[in-house]
Coordinates of C-alpha atoms and ligand atoms in Angstrom, one line a residue:
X18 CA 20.3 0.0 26.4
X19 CA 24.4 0.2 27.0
X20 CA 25.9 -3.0 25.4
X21 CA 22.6 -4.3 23.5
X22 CA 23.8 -5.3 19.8
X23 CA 21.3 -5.3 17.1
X24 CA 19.8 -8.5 15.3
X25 CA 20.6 -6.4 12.2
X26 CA 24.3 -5.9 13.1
X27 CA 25.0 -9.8 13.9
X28 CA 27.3 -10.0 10.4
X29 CA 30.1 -8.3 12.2
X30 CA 29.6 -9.8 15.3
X31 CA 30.4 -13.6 14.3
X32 CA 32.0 -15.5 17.1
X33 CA 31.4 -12.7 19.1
X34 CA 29.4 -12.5 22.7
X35 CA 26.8 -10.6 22.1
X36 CA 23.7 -9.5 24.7
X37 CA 20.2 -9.5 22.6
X38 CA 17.1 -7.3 23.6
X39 CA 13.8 -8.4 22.8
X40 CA 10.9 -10.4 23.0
X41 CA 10.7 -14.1 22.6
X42 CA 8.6 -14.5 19.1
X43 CA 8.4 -18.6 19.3
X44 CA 10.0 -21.6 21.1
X45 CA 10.6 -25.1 20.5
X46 CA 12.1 -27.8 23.0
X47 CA 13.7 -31.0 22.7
X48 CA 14.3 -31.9 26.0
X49 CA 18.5 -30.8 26.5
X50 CA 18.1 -27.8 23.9
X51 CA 15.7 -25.2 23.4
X52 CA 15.6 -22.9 20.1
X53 CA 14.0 -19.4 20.7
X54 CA 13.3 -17.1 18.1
X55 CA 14.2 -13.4 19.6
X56 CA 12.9 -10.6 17.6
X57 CA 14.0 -7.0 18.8
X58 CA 12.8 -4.9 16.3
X59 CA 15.5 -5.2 13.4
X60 CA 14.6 -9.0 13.1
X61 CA 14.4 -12.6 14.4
X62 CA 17.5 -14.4 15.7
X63 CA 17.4 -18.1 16.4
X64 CA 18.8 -18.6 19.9
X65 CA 20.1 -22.3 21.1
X66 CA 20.0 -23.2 24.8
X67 CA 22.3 -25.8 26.0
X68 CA 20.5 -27.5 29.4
X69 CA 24.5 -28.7 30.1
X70 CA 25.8 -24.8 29.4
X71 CA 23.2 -22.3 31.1
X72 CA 22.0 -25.1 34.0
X73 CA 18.8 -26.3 35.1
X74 CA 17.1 -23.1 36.8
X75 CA 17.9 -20.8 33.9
X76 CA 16.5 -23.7 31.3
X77 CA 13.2 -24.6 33.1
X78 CA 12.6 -20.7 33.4
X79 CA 13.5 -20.3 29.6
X80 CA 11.6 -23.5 28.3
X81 CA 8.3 -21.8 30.2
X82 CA 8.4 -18.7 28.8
X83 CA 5.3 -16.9 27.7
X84 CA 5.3 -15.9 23.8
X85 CA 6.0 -12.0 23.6
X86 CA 7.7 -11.9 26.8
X87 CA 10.8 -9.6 27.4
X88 CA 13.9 -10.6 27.9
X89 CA 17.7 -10.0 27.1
X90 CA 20.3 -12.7 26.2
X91 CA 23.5 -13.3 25.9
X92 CA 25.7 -15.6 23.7
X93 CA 28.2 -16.3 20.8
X94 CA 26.9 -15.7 17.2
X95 CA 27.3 -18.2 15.1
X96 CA 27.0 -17.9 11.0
X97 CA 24.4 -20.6 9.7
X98 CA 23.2 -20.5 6.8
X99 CA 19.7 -22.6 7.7
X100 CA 19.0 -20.0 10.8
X101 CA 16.2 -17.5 10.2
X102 CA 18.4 -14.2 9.0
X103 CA 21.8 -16.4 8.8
X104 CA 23.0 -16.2 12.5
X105 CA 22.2 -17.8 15.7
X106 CA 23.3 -17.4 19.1
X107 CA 24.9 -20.0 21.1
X108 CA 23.7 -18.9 24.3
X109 CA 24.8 -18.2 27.3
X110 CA 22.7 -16.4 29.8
X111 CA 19.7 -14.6 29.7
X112 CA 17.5 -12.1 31.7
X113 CA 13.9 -12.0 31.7
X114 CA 12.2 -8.2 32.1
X115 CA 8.3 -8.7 31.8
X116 CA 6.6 -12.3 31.6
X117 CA 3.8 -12.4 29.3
X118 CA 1.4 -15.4 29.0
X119 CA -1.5 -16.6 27.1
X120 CA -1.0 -14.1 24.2
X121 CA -3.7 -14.4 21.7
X122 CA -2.0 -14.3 18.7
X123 CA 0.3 -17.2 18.1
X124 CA 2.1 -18.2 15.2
X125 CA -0.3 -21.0 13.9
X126 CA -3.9 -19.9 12.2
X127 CA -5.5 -16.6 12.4
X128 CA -8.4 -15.0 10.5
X129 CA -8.3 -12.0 9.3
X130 CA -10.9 -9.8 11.6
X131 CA -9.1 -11.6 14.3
X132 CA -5.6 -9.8 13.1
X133 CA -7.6 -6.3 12.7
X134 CA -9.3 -6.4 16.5
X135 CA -5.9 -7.4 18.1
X136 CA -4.3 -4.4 15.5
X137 CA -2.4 -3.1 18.9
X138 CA -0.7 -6.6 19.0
X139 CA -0.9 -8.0 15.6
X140 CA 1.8 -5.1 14.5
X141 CA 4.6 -7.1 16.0
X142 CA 3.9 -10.1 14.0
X143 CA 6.1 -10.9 10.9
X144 CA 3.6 -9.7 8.2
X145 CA 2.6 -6.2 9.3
X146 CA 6.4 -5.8 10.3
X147 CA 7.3 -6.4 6.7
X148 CA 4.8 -4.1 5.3
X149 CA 6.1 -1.5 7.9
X150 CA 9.2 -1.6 6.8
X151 CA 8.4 -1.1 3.3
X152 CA 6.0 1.7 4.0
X153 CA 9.0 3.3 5.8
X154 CA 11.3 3.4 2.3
X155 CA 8.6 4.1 0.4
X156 CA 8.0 7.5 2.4
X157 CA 11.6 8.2 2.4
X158 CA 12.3 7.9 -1.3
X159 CA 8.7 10.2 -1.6
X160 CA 10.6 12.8 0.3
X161 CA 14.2 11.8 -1.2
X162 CA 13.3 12.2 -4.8
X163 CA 11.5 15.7 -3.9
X164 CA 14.0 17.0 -2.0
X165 CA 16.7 16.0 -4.5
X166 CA 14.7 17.5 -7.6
X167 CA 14.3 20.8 -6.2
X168 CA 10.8 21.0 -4.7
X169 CA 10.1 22.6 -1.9
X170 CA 8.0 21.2 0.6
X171 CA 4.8 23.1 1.9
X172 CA 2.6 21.6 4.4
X173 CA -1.4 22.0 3.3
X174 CA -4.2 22.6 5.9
X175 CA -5.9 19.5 7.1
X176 CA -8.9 21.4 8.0
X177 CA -10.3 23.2 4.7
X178 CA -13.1 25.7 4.0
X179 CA -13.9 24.6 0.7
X180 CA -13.7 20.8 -1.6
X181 CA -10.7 19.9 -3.2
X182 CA -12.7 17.3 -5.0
X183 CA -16.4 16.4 -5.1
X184 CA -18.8 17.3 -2.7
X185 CA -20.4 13.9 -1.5
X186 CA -16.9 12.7 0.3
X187 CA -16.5 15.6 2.4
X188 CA -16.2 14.9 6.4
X189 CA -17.8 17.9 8.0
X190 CA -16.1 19.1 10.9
X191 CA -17.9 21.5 13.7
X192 CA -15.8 24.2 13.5
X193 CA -17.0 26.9 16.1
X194 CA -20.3 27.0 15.1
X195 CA -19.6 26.8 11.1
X196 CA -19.1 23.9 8.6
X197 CA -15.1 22.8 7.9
X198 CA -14.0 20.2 6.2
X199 CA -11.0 16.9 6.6
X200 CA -9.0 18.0 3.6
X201 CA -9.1 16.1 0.7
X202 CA -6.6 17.3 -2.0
X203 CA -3.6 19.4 -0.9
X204 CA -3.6 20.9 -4.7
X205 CA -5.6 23.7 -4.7
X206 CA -3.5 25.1 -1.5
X207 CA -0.2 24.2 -3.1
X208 CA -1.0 25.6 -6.5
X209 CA -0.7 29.0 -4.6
X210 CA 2.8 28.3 -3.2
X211 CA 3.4 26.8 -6.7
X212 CA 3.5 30.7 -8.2
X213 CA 6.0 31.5 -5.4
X214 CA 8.5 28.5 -5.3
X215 CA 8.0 27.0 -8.7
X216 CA 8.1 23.6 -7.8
X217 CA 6.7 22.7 -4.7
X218 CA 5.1 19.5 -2.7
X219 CA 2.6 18.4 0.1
X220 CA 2.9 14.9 1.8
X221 CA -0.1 14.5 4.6
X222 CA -3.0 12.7 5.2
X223 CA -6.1 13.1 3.4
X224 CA -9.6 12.2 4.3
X225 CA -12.4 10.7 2.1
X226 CA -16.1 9.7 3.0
X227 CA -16.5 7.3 0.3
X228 CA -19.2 4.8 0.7
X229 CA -16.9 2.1 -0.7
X230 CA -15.9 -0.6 0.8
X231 CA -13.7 -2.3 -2.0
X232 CA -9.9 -2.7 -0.8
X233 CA -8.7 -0.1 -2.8
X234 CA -10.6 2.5 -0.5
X235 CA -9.6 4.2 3.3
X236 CA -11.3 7.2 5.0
X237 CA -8.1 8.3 5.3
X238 CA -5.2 7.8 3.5
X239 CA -2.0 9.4 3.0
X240 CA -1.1 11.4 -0.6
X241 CA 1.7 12.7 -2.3
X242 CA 1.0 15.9 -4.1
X243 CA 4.0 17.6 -6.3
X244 CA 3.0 20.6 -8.2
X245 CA 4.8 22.6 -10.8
X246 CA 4.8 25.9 -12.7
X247 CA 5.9 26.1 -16.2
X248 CA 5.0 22.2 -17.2
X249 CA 2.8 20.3 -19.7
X250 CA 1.4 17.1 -19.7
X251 CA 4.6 15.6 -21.1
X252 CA 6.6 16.9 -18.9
X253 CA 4.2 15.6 -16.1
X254 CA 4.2 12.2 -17.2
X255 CA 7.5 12.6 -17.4
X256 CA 8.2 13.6 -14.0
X257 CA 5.3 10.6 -12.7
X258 CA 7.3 7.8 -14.2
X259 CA 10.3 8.9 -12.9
X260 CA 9.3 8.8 -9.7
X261 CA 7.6 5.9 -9.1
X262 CA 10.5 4.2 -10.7
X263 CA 12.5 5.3 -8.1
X264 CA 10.5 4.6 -5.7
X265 CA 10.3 0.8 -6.9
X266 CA 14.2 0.9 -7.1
X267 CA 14.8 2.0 -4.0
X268 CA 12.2 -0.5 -2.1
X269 CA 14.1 -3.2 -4.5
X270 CA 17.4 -2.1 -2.7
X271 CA 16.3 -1.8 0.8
X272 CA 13.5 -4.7 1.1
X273 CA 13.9 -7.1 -0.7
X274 CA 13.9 -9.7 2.3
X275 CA 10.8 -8.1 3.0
X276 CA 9.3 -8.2 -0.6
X277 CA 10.4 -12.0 -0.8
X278 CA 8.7 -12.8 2.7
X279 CA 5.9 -11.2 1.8
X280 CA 5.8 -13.1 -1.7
X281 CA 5.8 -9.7 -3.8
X282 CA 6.6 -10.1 -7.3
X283 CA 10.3 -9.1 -7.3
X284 CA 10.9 -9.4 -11.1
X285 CA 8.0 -7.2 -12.0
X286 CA 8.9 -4.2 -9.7
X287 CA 12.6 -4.2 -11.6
X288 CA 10.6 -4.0 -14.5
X289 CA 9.1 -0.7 -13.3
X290 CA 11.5 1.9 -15.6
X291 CA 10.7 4.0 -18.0
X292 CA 8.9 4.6 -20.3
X293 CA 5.5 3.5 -19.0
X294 CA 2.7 3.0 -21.2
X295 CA 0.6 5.8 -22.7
X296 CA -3.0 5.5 -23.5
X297 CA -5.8 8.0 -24.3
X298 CA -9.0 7.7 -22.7
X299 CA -10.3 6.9 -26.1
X300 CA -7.6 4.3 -26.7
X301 CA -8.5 3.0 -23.7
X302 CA -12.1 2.4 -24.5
X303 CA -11.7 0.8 -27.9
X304 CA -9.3 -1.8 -25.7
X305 CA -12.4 -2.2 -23.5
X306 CA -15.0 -2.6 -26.5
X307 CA -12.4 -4.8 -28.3
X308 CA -12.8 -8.3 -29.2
X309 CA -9.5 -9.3 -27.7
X310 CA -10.6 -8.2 -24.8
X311 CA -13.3 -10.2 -24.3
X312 CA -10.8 -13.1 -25.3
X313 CA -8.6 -12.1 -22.5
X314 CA -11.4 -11.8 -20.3
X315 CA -12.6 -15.6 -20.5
X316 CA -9.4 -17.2 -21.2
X317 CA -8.3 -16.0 -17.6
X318 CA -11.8 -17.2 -16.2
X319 CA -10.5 -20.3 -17.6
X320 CA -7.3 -20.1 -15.3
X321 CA -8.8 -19.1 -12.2
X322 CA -11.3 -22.2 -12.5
X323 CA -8.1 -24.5 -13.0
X324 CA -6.6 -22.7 -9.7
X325 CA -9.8 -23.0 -7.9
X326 CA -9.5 -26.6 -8.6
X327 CA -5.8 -26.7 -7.7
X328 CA -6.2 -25.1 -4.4
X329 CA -9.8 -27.5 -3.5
X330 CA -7.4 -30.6 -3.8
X331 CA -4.6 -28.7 -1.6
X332 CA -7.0 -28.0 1.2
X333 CA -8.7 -31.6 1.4
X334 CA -4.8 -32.9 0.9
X335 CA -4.2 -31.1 4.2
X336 CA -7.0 -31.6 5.9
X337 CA -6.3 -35.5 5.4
X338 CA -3.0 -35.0 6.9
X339 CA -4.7 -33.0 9.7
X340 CA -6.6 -35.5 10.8
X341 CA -3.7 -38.0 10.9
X342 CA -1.0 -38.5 13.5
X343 CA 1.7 -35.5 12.6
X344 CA 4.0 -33.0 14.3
X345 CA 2.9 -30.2 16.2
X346 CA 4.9 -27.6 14.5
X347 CA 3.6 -30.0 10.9
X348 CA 0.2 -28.9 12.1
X349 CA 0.7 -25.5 12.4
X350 CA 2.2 -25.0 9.6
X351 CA -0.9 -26.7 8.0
X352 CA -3.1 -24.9 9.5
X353 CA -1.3 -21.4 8.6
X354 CA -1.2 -22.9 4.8
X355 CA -4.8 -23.8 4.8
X356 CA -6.2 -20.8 6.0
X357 CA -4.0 -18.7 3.2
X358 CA -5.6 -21.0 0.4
X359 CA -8.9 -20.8 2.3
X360 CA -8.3 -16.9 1.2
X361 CA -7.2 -17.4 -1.7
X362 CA -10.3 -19.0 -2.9
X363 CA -12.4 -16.5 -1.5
X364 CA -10.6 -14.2 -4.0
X365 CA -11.0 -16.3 -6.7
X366 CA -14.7 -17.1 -6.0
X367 CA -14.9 -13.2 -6.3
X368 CA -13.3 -13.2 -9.2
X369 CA -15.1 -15.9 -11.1
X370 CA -18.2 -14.0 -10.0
X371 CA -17.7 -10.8 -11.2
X372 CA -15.6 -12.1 -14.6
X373 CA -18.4 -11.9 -16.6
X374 CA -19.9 -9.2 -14.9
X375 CA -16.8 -7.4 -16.1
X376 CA -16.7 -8.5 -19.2
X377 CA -20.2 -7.4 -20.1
X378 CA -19.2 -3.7 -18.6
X379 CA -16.1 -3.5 -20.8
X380 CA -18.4 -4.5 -23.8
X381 CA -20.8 -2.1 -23.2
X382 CA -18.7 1.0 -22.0
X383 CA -19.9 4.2 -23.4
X384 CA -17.4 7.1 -24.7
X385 CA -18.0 9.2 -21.5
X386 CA -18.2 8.2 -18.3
X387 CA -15.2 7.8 -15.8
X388 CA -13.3 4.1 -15.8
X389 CA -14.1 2.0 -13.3
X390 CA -12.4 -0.1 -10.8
X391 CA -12.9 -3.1 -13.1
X392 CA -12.3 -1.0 -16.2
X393 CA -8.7 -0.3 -14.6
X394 CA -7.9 -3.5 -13.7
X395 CA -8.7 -5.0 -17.1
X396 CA -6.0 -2.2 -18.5
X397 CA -3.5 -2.6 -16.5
X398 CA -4.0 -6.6 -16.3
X399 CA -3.2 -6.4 -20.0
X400 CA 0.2 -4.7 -19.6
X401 CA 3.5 -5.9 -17.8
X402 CA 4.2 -1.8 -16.5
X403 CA 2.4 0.8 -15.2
X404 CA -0.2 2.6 -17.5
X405 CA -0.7 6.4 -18.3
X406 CA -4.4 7.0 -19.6
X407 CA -4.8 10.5 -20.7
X408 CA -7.2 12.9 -22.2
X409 CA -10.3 11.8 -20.2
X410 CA -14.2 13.6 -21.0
X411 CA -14.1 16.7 -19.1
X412 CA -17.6 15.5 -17.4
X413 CA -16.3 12.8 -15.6
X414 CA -13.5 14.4 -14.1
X415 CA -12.9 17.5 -11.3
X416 CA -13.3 20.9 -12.3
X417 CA -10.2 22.5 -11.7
X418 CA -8.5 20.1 -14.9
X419 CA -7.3 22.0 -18.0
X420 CA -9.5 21.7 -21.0
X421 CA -7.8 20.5 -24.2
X422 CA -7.8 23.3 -26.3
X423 CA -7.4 21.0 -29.6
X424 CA -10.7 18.9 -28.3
X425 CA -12.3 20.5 -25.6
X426 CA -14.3 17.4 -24.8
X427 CA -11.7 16.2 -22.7
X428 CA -9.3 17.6 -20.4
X429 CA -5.6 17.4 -19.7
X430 CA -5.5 15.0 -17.2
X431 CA -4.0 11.5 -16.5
X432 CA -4.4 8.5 -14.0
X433 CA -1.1 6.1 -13.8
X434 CA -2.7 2.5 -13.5
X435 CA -0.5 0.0 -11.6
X436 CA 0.2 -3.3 -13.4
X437 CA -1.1 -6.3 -12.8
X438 CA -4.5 -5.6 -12.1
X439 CA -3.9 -3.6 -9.2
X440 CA -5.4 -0.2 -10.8
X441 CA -4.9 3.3 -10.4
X442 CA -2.3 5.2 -8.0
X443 CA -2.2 8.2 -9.4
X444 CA -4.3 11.1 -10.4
X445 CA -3.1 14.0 -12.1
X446 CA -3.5 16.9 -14.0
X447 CA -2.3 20.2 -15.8
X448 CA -4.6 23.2 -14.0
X449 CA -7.3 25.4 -15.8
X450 CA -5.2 28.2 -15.9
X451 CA -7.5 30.9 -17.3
X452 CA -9.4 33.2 -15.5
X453 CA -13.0 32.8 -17.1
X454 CA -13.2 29.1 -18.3
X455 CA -12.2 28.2 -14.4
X456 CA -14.8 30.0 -13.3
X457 CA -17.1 28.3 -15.8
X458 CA -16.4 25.6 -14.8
X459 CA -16.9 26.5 -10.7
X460 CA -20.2 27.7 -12.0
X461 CA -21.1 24.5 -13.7
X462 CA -20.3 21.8 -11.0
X463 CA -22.3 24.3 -8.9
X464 CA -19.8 24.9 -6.3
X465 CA -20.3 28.3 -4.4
X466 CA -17.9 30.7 -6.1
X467 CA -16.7 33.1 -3.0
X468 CA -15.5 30.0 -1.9
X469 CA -13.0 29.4 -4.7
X470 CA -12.2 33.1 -4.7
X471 CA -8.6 32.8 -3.9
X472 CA -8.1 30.0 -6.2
X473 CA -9.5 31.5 -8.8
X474 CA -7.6 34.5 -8.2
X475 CA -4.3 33.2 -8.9
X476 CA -5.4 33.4 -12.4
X477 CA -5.5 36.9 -12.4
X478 CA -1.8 37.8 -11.6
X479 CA 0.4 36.3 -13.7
X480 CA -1.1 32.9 -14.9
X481 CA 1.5 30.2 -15.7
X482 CA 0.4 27.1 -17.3
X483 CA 1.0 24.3 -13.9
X484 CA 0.1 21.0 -13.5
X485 CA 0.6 18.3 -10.8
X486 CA -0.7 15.1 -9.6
X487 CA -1.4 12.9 -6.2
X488 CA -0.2 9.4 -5.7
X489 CA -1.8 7.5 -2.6
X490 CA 1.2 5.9 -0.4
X491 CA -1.3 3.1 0.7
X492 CA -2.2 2.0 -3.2
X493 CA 1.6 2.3 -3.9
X494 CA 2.8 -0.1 -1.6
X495 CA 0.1 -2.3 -1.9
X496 CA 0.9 -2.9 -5.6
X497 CA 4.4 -3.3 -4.3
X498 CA 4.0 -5.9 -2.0
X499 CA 1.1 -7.9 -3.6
X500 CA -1.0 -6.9 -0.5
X501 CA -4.3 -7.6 -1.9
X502 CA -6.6 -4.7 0.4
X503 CA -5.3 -1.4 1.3
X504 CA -5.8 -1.6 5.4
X505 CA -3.0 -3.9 5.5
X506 CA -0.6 -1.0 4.3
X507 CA -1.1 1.4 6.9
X508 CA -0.5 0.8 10.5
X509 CA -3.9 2.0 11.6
X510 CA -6.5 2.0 9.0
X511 CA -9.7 3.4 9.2
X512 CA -12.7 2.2 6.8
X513 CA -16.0 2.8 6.0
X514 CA -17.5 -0.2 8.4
X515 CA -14.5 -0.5 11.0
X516 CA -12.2 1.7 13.0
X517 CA -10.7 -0.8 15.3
X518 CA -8.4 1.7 17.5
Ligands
LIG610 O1 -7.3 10.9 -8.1 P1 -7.4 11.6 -6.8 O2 -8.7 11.9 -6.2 O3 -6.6 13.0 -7.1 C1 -6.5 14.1 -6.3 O4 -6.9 14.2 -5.2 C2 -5.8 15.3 -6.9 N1 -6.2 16.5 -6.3 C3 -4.3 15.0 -6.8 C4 -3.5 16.1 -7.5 O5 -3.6 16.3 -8.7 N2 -2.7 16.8 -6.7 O6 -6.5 10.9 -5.7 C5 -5.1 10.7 -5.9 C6 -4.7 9.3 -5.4 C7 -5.4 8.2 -6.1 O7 -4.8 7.9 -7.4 C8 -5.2 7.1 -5.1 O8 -3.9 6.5 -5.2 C9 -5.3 7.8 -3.8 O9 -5.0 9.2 -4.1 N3 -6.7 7.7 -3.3 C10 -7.0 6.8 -2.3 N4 -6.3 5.9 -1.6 C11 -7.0 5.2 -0.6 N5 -8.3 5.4 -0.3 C12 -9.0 6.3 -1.0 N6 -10.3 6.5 -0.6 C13 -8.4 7.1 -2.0 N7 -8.8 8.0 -2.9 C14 -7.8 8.4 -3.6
LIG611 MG1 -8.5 9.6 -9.2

């Protein structure tokens, strides 16, 4: 709209008139002056209403205002440092587009399937807008640090005639009368355009039937996939860290209002540089079998009992001060607070649980068998970056991975465990590169060859060693913002037991 100025932009515009557009977010009256918070989009502005400046009509109409209803306004901004984003407006008219009224989410207490049925409304609230915001850099430094390394990007199918991965989380699709499938895994498409652009990349949505409802799992999810000719698994690792450094740095630059509402962990994601750590499989499961492990393991059941208890007295604190005679906007804030803890201790119920669960399936981890989720998280809680495991048994992993020709019981693979307990975001791999031992390896996970004719095939013209991984966008920034499940890092998720729209 001509002569609309931008929450964002309100630095250069001090003691400037000004003309907002947006929709009222909260309100709060004392009488003579009202305070509305306007959010349009680039943020919220505090504006003040003087009864004595705008007159009667224009205050009664603005003191009744529905939440969420549209409106434009005009006024003077004024720095303060105590206003939400560091201006106000002083105002001095205002137009009302659409009334809205009764809207269901307001911003006192809310449960979380609440929030996920009213997913069409809920995105204008402060916490999905943050996450939005941060999903937005973090696909933009994906493409930024591509494009500025020389890859070249190649859109993948989405709908696929063979599995990228394993069988059992394949969506079948009805596709004229024959079996398709939601793609996967990019890789096997790109590794072709690999041998014609040398360094290439696919950025799309992928699709998984996974029976697994933990909150590191979607149906569909979005996945970076850069693959290269002429590397090795140094040189992968290499290229990993690198760019989920940058991707850290760059949300560090352009969210860190975002990252410090949403209570991310600041400090740790400038910590993100390289070199990550490098494990082995093997390395990895002595950690798991070790004795200090299972020291680690009880002395942080310890803590989260002392939290638990922490948090108990919190919640019966509030609820005392609930039940006395306080302010309405004292309430709400109560009630928003005890609602988090009430979550909170959820979690750490969970996690008391399943402690010792854990610790007896560290202890007992055979040589062998892929890492779990709690396997991962016991890893990367014991390191303050991210964590490269390499070399895992070729059993437990896909069968397009390069076996180790030193010990061909494992393969040259890695996964890149976030810290802090968050797991893994990426999978990777250098590719079976030679003709026979691929298709020996087709032949052994019993997939139906003619299917992986073409793959196979670009083995027989000029076979380059190549390698590449996949990093999940959703994983990613939910290690970023300390989301703790998945759904909340995508605008509309879908899971195993809920699509909501
Ligand atoms: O480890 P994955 O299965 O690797 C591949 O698909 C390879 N073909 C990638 C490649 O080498 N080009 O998946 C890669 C990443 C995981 O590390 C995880 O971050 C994410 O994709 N991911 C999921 N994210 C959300 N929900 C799910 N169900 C996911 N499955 C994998
Ligand atoms: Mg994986």
């Amino acid at each position: 709209m001509k002569g609309v100025t931008k929450v964002l932009q309100l630095k250069d515009f001090v003691n400037k008139q000004v003309t907002l557009a947006g929709w009222l977010y909260n309100s709060r009256s004392s009488g003579k002056l009202l305070f509305l918070i306007v959010r349009d989009g680039t943020g919220l502005c505090q504006c003040v209403v003087e009864k004595a400046k705008v007159g009667d009509e224009l205050f009664n109409k603005l003191e009744h205002l529905g939440q969420e209803s549209s409106l434009t306004i005009t006024g003077t901004v004024r720095a303060d440092e105590r206003s939400i984003g560091g201006y106000e407006l002083a105002v001095t008219d205002a137009n009302i587009i659409a009334e809205s009224s009764d809207y269901p989410i307001t911003p006192k207490e809310h449960g979380t399937d609440f929030l996920m049925s009213n997913r069409h409304l809920y995105l204008r609230s402060q916490k999905p807008w943050c996450v939005g915001r941060i999903r937005h850099t973090v696909i933009d430094a994906v493409r930024r640090f591509f494009n500025d390394n020389g890859f070249i990007l190649v859109d993948a199918p989405i709908l696929m005639s063979l599995a990228g991965e394993d069988m059992q989380s394949l969506f079948e699709v009805d596709y004229f009368g024959r079996p398709m499938y939601l793609t996967q895994t990019g890789q096997l498409h790109i590794e072709s355009a690999a041998m014609s652009f040398g360094k290439v990349y696919c950025f799309g949505p992928t699709f998984r039937a996974e029976k697994s409802k933990t909150r590191r799992h979607l149906t569909e999810f979005w996945m970076v996939e850069p693959e290269v000719a002429f590397i090795d698994l140094a040189g992968l690792l290499e290229l990993a860290e690198n760019f989920v450094s940058y991707i850290g740095k760059r949300v560090i630059e352009d969210n860190s209002k975002e990252l410090q509402n949403l209570g991310a962990d600041i400090e740790a994601i400038k910590n993100v540089t390289p070199p990550f750590y490098r494990l082995t499989y093997s390395e990895a499961v002595d950690i798991l079998k070790s004795e200090k492990t299972q020291t680690f393991l009880s002395q942080q059941l310890y803590g989260f009992k002392e939290q638990k208890e922490k948090i108990e007295k919190r919640i019966i604190e509030l609820e005392e001060q609930q039940k006395g005679k306080i302010e309405q906007w004292k309430k709400e804030k109560n009630a928003a607070e005890i609602i988090d803890l009430r979550s909170e201790l959820d979690d750490l119920n969970a996690k008391i649980e399943n402690n010792p669960k854990h610790a007896r399936l560290a202890a007992e981890f055979n040589w062998g068998k892929d890492l779990g989720g709690s396997d991962e998280t016991i890893i990367s809680q014991m390191h303050d970056k991210p964590v490269f495991v390499t070399h895992y048994p070729k059993q437990a992993k896909a069968f397009y991975m390069k076996t180790d020709r030193i010990n061909p019981k494992v393969v040259e693979n890695f996964d890149l465990l976030a810290p802090a307990g968050f797991g893994e975001i990426i999978g990777g791999s250098i590719r079976e590169d030679d003709y026979d031992m691929l298709l020996k390896r087709i032949e052994e996970e019993n997939l139906t060859v003619v299917n992986y004719q073409w793959y196979i095939d670009l083995r027989r013209y000029g076979s380059v060693p190549h390698g590449g991984f996949g990093l999940g966008i959703e994983r990613t920034i939910a290690w970023l913002t300390g989301e703790r499940h998945i759904r909340q890092c995508i605008p509309f998720p879908r899971t195993m037991d809920k699509v909501y729209m």
